């Protein structure tokens, strides 16, 4: 997968399981299964960092989980994006564009919800640092963000 990065993805934000914000204190915007199925073959499940844009808004840092979420034992693979920005409202139905820049870690299971929450906080910190590097920063001004869908 790493050789295929960066990866540009876009699609509508749909309803997920409603777990992100409730259990984890960290909302994750979900793509439809169609978008998930359009991922390149051999995409590694795991946690990625990159950039995200809602409709034609600003480009923000993000962390995304691609996979089955072993902690929740999901049946279908999903792409869940946590945008590292505080929004005043939900944005279900909006167009979400993401640029997946790099890989942070593989998916793994956790003994408790606390451990999972701690790992997510660490992922956000790592993503924040990685995205300050020049190669990652350059993708924030890619023409992808200006393209009308
Ligand atoms: P769901 O299971 O429906 O995905 P979540 O609890 O994971 O529910 O919350 C995700 C929703 O929260 C997104 O679809 C979006 O509308 C909203 N949201 C608000 N702030 C953010 C954010 N910073 N990152 C991702 N989604 C956010
Ligand atoms: Mg979600």
Short mmCIF file of C-alpha atoms and ligand atoms in Angstrom, two decimals:
data_model
loop_
_atom_site.label_atom_id
_atom_site.label_comp_id
_atom_site.label_asym_id
_atom_site.label_seq_id
_atom_site.Cartn_x
_atom_site.Cartn_y
_atom_site.Cartn_z
CA UNK A 1 0.00 0.00 0.00
CA UNK A 2 2.72 2.45 0.96
CA UNK A 3 3.95 2.57 -2.64
CA UNK A 4 0.52 3.73 -3.76
CA UNK A 5 0.46 6.75 -1.48
CA UNK A 6 -0.63 9.48 -1.59
CA UNK A 7 -4.14 8.30 -2.28
CA UNK A 8 -6.96 10.75 -3.10
CA UNK A 9 -10.49 9.72 -2.17
CA UNK A 10 -13.81 11.53 -2.15
CA UNK A 11 -17.43 10.76 -1.48
CA UNK A 12 -20.51 11.58 0.54
CA UNK A 13 -20.41 11.42 4.35
CA UNK A 14 -22.88 8.77 5.48
CA UNK A 15 -24.16 7.59 8.86
CA UNK A 16 -21.93 5.05 10.55
CA UNK A 17 -22.54 3.13 13.76
CA UNK A 18 -22.64 6.27 15.89
CA UNK A 19 -19.76 5.04 18.02
CA UNK A 20 -17.06 7.55 17.20
CA UNK A 21 -18.25 10.48 19.21
CA UNK A 22 -20.28 8.60 21.78
CA UNK A 23 -17.78 6.00 22.99
CA UNK A 24 -14.49 7.48 21.97
CA UNK A 25 -14.87 11.24 22.20
CA UNK A 26 -13.66 11.34 18.62
CA UNK A 27 -16.15 11.61 15.72
CA UNK A 28 -15.25 9.76 12.51
CA UNK A 29 -16.88 10.63 9.20
CA UNK A 30 -17.78 7.47 7.25
CA UNK A 31 -17.76 6.87 3.48
CA UNK A 32 -20.23 4.56 1.75
CA UNK A 33 -19.30 0.97 0.92
CA UNK A 34 -18.94 1.98 -2.76
CA UNK A 35 -16.05 4.24 -1.85
CA UNK A 36 -14.51 1.55 0.34
CA UNK A 37 -14.74 -0.92 -2.55
CA UNK A 38 -12.90 1.52 -4.84
CA UNK A 39 -9.73 1.29 -2.72
CA UNK A 40 -6.78 -0.22 -4.58
CA UNK A 41 -6.38 -3.98 -4.19
CA UNK A 42 -4.08 -4.88 -1.35
CA UNK A 43 -4.78 -1.75 0.69
CA UNK A 44 -3.38 -2.46 4.15
CA UNK A 45 -5.85 -2.11 7.00
CA UNK A 46 -4.61 0.29 9.60
CA UNK A 47 -4.41 3.88 10.73
CA UNK A 48 -3.33 6.55 8.24
CA UNK A 49 -2.72 10.30 8.39
CA UNK A 50 -3.42 12.93 5.80
CA UNK A 51 -5.54 15.91 4.84
CA UNK A 52 -9.31 16.35 4.66
CA UNK A 53 -11.77 18.87 3.24
CA UNK A 54 -15.53 19.13 3.72
CA UNK A 55 -17.21 20.50 0.56
CA UNK A 56 -15.16 23.55 -0.44
CA UNK A 57 -14.01 24.36 3.10
CA UNK A 58 -10.49 24.62 4.49
CA UNK A 59 -8.09 21.69 4.28
CA UNK A 60 -7.47 20.18 7.74
CA UNK A 61 -5.23 17.50 9.17
CA UNK A 62 -6.90 14.11 9.63
CA UNK A 63 -6.37 10.57 10.87
CA UNK A 64 -8.23 7.75 9.14
CA UNK A 65 -8.86 4.16 10.06
CA UNK A 66 -9.18 1.73 7.17
CA UNK A 67 -10.30 -1.73 8.13
CA UNK A 68 -12.68 -3.77 10.19
CA UNK A 69 -12.08 -2.25 13.63
CA UNK A 70 -11.22 -5.48 15.51
CA UNK A 71 -12.44 -3.95 18.77
CA UNK A 72 -15.94 -3.78 17.31
CA UNK A 73 -15.64 -6.81 15.03
CA UNK A 74 -17.26 -5.07 12.04
CA UNK A 75 -18.44 -7.21 9.15
CA UNK A 76 -17.62 -4.76 6.38
CA UNK A 77 -14.44 -2.84 5.84
CA UNK A 78 -14.80 0.88 6.44
CA UNK A 79 -12.93 4.15 5.97
CA UNK A 80 -13.43 6.42 8.97
CA UNK A 81 -11.92 9.89 9.00
CA UNK A 82 -11.42 12.01 12.08
CA UNK A 83 -10.86 15.58 10.93
CA UNK A 84 -8.53 17.38 13.35
CA UNK A 85 -10.69 20.46 13.59
CA UNK A 86 -13.59 21.48 15.81
CA UNK A 87 -16.81 21.82 13.79
CA UNK A 88 -19.94 23.48 15.17
CA UNK A 89 -22.30 21.11 13.37
CA UNK A 90 -22.40 17.63 11.82
CA UNK A 91 -21.79 17.37 8.08
CA UNK A 92 -23.67 14.24 7.03
CA UNK A 93 -24.46 14.38 3.31
CA UNK A 94 -21.50 16.67 2.59
CA UNK A 95 -18.74 15.81 0.16
CA UNK A 96 -15.61 14.67 1.98
CA UNK A 97 -12.27 14.70 0.20
CA UNK A 98 -9.26 13.06 1.80
CA UNK A 99 -5.66 12.70 0.78
CA UNK A 100 -4.05 9.75 2.52
CA UNK A 101 -0.41 10.69 2.97
CA UNK A 102 1.14 8.03 5.18
CA UNK A 103 0.66 4.95 7.32
CA UNK A 104 0.87 5.10 11.11
CA UNK A 105 0.18 1.56 12.34
CA UNK A 106 -1.71 -1.64 11.68
CA UNK A 107 -5.12 -2.39 13.07
CA UNK A 108 -5.05 -4.15 16.38
CA UNK A 109 -7.41 -5.15 19.11
CA UNK A 110 -7.51 -3.54 22.55
CA UNK A 111 -8.22 -4.98 25.97
CA UNK A 112 -10.41 -2.11 26.97
CA UNK A 113 -12.11 0.98 25.63
CA UNK A 114 -9.62 3.07 27.65
CA UNK A 115 -6.70 1.48 25.79
CA UNK A 116 -8.39 2.17 22.45
CA UNK A 117 -9.05 5.79 23.39
CA UNK A 118 -5.42 6.21 24.46
CA UNK A 119 -4.18 4.75 21.15
CA UNK A 120 -6.40 7.14 19.19
CA UNK A 121 -5.04 10.12 21.10
CA UNK A 122 -1.50 8.94 20.34
CA UNK A 123 -2.41 8.49 16.64
CA UNK A 124 -3.69 12.06 16.52
CA UNK A 125 -0.42 13.32 18.06
CA UNK A 126 1.67 11.30 15.61
CA UNK A 127 -0.42 12.45 12.64
CA UNK A 128 -0.06 16.06 13.76
CA UNK A 129 3.75 15.73 13.78
CA UNK A 130 4.02 13.80 10.51
CA UNK A 131 1.88 16.34 8.66
CA UNK A 132 4.26 19.16 9.59
CA UNK A 133 7.00 17.60 7.46
CA UNK A 134 7.56 19.30 4.12
CA UNK A 135 6.53 16.42 1.84
CA UNK A 136 3.25 16.06 3.70
CA UNK A 137 2.66 19.83 3.85
CA UNK A 138 3.06 20.13 0.08
CA UNK A 139 -0.02 17.95 -0.44
CA UNK A 140 -2.14 20.50 1.40
CA UNK A 141 -1.95 22.77 -1.65
CA UNK A 142 -2.57 20.05 -4.27
CA UNK A 143 -5.04 20.98 -7.06
CA UNK A 144 -7.25 18.07 -5.87
CA UNK A 145 -8.76 20.40 -3.24
CA UNK A 146 -9.90 22.97 -5.81
CA UNK A 147 -11.39 20.49 -8.23
CA UNK A 148 -15.17 20.66 -8.44
CA UNK A 149 -16.67 17.19 -8.00
P1 LIG B 1 -21.20 7.90 12.69
O1 LIG B 1 -21.16 6.56 13.29
O2 LIG B 1 -22.51 8.26 12.07
O3 LIG B 1 -20.03 8.09 11.75
P2 LIG B 1 -19.74 9.44 14.66
O4 LIG B 1 -20.04 9.43 16.12
O5 LIG B 1 -18.50 8.73 14.21
O6 LIG B 1 -21.02 8.92 13.92
O7 LIG B 1 -19.68 10.95 14.22
C1 LIG B 1 -19.33 11.26 12.88
C2 LIG B 1 -20.03 12.49 12.37
O8 LIG B 1 -19.73 13.61 13.20
C3 LIG B 1 -19.53 12.86 10.98
O9 LIG B 1 -20.26 12.21 9.96
C4 LIG B 1 -19.73 14.37 10.95
O10 LIG B 1 -21.00 14.69 10.44
C5 LIG B 1 -19.63 14.78 12.41
N1 LIG B 1 -18.35 15.43 12.80
C6 LIG B 1 -18.27 16.57 13.54
N2 LIG B 1 -16.99 16.92 13.75
C7 LIG B 1 -16.21 15.98 13.14
C8 LIG B 1 -14.79 15.82 13.00
N3 LIG B 1 -13.92 16.68 13.55
N4 LIG B 1 -14.34 14.74 12.29
C9 LIG B 1 -15.21 13.86 11.75
N5 LIG B 1 -16.56 13.98 11.83
C10 LIG B 1 -17.08 15.02 12.53
MG1 LIG B 2 -18.05 7.36 12.43
#
